[in-house]
mmCIF file of C-alpha atoms in Angstrom:
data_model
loop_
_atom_site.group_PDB
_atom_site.id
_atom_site.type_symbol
_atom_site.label_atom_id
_atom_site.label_comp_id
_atom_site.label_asym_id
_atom_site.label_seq_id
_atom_site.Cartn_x
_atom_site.Cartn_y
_atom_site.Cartn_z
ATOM 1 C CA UNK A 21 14.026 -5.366 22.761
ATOM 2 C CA UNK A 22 14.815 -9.053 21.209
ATOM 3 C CA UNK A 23 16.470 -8.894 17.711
ATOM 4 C CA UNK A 24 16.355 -10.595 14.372
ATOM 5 C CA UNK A 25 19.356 -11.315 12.530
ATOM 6 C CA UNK A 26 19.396 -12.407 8.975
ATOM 7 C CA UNK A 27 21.506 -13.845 6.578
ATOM 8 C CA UNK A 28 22.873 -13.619 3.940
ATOM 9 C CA UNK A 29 22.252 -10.089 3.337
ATOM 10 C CA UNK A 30 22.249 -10.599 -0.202
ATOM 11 C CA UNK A 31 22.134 -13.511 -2.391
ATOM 12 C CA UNK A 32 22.314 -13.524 -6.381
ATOM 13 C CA UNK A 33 21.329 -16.748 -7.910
ATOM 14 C CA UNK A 34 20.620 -18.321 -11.592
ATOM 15 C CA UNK A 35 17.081 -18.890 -12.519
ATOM 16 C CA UNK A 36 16.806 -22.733 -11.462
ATOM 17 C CA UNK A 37 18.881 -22.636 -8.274
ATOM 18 C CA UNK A 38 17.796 -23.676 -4.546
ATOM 19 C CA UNK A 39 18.899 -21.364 -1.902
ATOM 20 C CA UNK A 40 17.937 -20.812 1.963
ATOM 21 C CA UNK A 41 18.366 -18.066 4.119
ATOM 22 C CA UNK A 42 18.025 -17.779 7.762
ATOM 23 C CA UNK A 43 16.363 -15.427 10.495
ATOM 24 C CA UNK A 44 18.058 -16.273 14.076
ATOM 25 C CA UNK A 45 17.765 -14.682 17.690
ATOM 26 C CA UNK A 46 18.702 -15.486 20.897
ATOM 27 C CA UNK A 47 14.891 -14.845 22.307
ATOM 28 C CA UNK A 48 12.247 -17.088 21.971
ATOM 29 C CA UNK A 49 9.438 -15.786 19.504
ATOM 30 C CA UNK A 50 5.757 -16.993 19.841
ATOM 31 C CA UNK A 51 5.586 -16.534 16.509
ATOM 32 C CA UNK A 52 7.666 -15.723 13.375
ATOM 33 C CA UNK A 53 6.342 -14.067 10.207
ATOM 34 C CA UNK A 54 7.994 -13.961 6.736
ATOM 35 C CA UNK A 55 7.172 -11.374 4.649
ATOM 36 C CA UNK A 56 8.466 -10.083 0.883
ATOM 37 C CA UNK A 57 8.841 -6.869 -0.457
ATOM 38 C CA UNK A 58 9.224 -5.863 -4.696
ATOM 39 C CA UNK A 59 10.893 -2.549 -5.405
ATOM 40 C CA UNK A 60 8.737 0.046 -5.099
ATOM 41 C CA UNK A 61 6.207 -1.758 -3.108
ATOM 42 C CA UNK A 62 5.365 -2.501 1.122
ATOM 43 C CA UNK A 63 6.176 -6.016 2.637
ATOM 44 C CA UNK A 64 3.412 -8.227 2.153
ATOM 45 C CA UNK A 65 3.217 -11.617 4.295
ATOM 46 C CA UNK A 66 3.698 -14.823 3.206
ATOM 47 C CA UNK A 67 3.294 -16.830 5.927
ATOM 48 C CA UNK A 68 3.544 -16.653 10.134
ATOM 49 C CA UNK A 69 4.515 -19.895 12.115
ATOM 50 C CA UNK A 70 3.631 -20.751 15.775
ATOM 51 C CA UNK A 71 5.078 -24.488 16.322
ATOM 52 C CA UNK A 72 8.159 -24.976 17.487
ATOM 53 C CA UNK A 73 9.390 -27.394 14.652
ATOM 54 C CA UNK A 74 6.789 -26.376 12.405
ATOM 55 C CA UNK A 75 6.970 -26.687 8.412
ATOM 56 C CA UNK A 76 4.651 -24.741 5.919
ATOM 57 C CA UNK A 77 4.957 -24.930 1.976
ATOM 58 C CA UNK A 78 3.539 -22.479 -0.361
ATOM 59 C CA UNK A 79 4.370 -23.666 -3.549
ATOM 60 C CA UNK A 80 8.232 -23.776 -4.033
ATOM 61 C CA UNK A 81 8.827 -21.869 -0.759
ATOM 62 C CA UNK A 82 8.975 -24.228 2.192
ATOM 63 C CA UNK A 83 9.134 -22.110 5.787
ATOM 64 C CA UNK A 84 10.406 -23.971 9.125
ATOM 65 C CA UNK A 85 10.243 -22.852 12.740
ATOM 66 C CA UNK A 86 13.162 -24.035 14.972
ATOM 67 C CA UNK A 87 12.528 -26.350 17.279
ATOM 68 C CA UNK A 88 13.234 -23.526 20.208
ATOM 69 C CA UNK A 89 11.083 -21.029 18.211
ATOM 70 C CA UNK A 90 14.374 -18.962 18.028
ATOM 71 C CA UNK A 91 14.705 -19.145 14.463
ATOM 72 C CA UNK A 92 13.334 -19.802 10.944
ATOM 73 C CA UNK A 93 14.673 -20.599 7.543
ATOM 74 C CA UNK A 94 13.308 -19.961 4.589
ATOM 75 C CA UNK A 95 13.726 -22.415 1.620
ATOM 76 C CA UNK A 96 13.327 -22.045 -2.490
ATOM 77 C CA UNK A 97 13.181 -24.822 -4.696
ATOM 78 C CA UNK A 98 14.046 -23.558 -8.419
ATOM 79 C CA UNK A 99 14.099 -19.840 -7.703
ATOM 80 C CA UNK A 100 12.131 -17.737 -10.405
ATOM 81 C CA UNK A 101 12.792 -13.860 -11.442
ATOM 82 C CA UNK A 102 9.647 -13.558 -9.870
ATOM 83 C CA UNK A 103 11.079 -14.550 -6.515
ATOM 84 C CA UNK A 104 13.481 -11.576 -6.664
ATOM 85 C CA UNK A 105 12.649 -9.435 -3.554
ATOM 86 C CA UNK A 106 13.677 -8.651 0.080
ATOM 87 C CA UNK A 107 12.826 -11.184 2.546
ATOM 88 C CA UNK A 108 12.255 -9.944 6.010
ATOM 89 C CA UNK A 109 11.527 -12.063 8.881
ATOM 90 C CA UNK A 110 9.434 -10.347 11.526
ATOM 91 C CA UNK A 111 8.551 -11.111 15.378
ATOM 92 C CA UNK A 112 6.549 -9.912 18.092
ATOM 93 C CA UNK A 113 9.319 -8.078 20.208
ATOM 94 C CA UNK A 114 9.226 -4.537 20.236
ATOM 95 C CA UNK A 115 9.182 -2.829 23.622
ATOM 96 C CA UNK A 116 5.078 -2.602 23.922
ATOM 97 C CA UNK A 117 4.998 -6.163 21.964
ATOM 98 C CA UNK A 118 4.897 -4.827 18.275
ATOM 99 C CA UNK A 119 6.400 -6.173 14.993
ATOM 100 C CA UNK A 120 9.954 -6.474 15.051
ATOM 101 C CA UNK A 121 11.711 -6.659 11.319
ATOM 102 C CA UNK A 122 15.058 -8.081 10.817
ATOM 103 C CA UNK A 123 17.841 -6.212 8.348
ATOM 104 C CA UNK A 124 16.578 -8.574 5.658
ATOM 105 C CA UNK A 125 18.103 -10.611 2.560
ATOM 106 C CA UNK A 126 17.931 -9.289 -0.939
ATOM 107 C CA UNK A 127 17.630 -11.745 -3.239
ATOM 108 C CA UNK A 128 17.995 -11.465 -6.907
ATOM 109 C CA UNK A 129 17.441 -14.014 -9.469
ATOM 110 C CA UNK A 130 19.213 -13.970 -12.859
ATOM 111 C CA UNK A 131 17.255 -15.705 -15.804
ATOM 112 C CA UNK B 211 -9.330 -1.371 -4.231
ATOM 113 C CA UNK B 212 -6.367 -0.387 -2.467
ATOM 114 C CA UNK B 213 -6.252 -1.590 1.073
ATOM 115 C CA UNK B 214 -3.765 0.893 2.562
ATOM 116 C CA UNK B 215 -3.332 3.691 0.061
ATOM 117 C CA UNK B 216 -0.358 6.322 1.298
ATOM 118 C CA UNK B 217 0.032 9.892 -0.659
ATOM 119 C CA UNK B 218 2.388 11.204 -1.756
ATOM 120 C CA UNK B 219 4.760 8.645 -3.116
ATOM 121 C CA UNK B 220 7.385 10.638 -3.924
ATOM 122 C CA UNK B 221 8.157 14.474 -2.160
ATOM 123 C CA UNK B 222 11.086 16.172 -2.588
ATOM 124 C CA UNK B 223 11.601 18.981 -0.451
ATOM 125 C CA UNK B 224 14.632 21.028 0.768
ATOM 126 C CA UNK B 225 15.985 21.170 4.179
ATOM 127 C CA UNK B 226 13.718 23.151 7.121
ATOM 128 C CA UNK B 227 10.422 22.813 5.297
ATOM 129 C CA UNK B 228 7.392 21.215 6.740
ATOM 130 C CA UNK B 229 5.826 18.451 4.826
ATOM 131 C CA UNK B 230 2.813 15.689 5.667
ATOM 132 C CA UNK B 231 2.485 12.078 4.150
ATOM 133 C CA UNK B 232 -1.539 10.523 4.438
ATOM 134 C CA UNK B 233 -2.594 7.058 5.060
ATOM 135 C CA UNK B 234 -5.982 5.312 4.443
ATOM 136 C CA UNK B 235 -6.894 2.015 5.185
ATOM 137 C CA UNK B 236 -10.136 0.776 3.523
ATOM 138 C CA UNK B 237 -9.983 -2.912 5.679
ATOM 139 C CA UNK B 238 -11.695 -2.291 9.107
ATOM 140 C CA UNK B 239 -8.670 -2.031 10.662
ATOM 141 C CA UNK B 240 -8.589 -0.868 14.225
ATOM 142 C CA UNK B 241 -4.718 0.232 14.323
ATOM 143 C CA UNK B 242 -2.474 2.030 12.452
ATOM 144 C CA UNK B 243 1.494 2.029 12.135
ATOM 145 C CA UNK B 244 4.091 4.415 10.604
ATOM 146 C CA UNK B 245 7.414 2.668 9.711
ATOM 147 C CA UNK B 246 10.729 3.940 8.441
ATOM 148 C CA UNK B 247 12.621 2.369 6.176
ATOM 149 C CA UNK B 248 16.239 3.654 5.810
ATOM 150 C CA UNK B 249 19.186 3.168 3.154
ATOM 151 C CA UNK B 250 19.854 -0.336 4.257
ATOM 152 C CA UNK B 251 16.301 -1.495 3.621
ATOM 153 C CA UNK B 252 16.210 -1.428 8.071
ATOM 154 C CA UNK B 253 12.106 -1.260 8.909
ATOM 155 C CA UNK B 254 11.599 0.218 12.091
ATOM 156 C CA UNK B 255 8.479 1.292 14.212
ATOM 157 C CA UNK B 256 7.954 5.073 14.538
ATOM 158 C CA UNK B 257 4.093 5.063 16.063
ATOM 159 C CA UNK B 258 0.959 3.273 16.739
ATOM 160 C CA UNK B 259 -2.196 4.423 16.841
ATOM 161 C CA UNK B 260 -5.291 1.957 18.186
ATOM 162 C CA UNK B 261 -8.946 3.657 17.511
ATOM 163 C CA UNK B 262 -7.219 6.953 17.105
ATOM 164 C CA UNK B 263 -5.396 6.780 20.176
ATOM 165 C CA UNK B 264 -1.301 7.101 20.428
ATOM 166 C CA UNK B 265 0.052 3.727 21.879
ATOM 167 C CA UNK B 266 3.615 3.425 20.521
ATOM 168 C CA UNK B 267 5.925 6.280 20.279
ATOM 169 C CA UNK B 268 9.579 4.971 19.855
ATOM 170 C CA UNK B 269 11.539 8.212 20.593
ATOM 171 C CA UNK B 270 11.253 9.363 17.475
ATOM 172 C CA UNK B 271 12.118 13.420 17.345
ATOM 173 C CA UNK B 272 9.481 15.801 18.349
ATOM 174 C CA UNK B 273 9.587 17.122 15.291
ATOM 175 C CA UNK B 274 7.372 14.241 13.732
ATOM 176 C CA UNK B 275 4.080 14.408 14.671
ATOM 177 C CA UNK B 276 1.138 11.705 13.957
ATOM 178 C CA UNK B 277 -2.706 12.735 13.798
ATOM 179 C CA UNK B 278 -5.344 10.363 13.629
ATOM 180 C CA UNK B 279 -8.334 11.824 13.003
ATOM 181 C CA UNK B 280 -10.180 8.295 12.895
ATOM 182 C CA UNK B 281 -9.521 4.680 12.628
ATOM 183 C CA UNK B 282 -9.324 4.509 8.824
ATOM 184 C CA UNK B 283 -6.492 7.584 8.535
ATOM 185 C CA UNK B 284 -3.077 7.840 10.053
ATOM 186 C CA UNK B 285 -1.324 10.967 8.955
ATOM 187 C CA UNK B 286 2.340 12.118 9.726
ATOM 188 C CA UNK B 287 3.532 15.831 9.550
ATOM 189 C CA UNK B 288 7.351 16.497 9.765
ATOM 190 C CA UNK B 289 8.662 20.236 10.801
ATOM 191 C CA UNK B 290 11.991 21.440 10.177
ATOM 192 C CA UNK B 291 13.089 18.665 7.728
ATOM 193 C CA UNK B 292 16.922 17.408 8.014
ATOM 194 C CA UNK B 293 18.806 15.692 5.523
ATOM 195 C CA UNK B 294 18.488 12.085 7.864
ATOM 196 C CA UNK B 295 15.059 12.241 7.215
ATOM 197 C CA UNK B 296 15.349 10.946 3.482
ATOM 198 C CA UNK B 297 13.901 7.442 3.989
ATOM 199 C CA UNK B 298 10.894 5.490 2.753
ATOM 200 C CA UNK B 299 7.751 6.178 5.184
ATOM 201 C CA UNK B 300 5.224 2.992 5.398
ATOM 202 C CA UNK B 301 2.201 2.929 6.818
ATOM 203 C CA UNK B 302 0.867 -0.318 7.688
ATOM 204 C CA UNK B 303 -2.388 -1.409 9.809
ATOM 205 C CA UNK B 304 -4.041 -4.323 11.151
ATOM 206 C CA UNK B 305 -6.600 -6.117 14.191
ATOM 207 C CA UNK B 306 -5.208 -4.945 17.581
ATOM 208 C CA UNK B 307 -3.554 -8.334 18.501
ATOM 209 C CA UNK B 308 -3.393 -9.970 15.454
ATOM 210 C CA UNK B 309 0.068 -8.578 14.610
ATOM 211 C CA UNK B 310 -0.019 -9.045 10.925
ATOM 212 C CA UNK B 311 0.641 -6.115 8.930
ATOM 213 C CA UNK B 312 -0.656 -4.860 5.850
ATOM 214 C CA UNK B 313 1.622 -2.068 4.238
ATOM 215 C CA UNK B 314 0.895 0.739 2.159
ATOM 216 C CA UNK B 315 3.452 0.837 -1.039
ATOM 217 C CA UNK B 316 5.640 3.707 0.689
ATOM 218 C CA UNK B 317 6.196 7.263 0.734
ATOM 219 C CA UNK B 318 9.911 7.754 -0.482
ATOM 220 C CA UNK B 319 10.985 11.084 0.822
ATOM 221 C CA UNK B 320 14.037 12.612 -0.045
ATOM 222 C CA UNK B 321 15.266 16.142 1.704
ATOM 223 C CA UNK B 322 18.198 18.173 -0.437
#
């Protein structure tokens, strides 16, 4: 079974700040998906990339796909409150080719 | 509308009883997941169900069983609860090979 790691674990940032944090494995993914999840709540996707060296933006979060589609980063321009969440990254691994999840970073965002 | 609605939220329950969490998926989904989410926020794969057949089982103790008694409900019944059983429970679904998951909001159980 191919593993995600992620880091940091947990970040704490003022309202305003940029931050990135990082999903890496030593497997090659055909994809990578990044999802968030709010207290209380299930993980809902924000985006999946497939390109090797791909970049998507949605809004202030930009999402890149190493070039060896064995890892992704996720950047924040001007964190929000609102952007306080876990972050999991997520691949097609398992052992019958289900969802992995990594460990996740928890992110909080002070105002 | 709720696109994958799990009940209970919460349950409470002591050690040896038997409980069940439900899962509905209103979406057209063809397959159906049950994750566990531990302490450490760690979301890992207990089953898989495709048009209410099992496909993923990852040796997770006999004492959990899944029933699917169609493609829009995924239960889970647990015998003989033990204290490492306290955990969120999420059920999730999706297209067979599209591989992108829709979650319920979680069923936070919590054995005393």
């Amino acid at each position: 079974t191919q593993l995600l790691e992620q880091s940091p674990q947990f970040l704490s940032i003022q309202e305003g700040e940029n931050l990135t944090v990082y999903c890496n494995s030593s497997s090659v993914f055909s994809s990578l998906q990044w999802y968030r999840q709010e207290p209380g709540e299930g993980p809902v996707l924000l985006v999946t990339v497939v390109t090797g060296g791909e970049v998507k933006k949605l809004k202030r979060l930009t999402f890149q796909f190493g070039d060896a589609r064995k890892d992704s980063s996720l950047h924040i321009t001007a964190a929000q409150p609102g952007d306080t969440g876990l972050y999991l990254c997520a691949g097609q691994g398992g052992s019958q080719g289900n969802l992995i999840f990594g460990k996740g970073t928890k992110l909080s965002v002070k105002p | 509308d709720t696109a994958v609605s799990q009940t209970p939220k919460y349950l409470v329950t002591q050690m040896g009883n038997d409980k069940s969490i439900k899962c509905e998926q209103n979406l057209g989904h063809d397959t159906m997941y049950w994750y566990k989410q531990d302490s450490k926020k760690f979301l890992k794969i207990m089953f898989s169900y495709n048009n209410k057949e099992l496909i993923i089982n990852e040796t997770v103790p006999n004492r959990f069983s899944p029933k699917s008694p169609d493609k829009a409900h995924l239960n889970l019944h647990i015998n003989s609860l033990e204290l490492g059983d306290s955990a969120v429970y999420f059920c999730a679904s999706t297209y067979s090979g599209a591989n992108v998951l829709t979650f319920g909001a979680g069923s936070r159980l919590t054995v005393l």
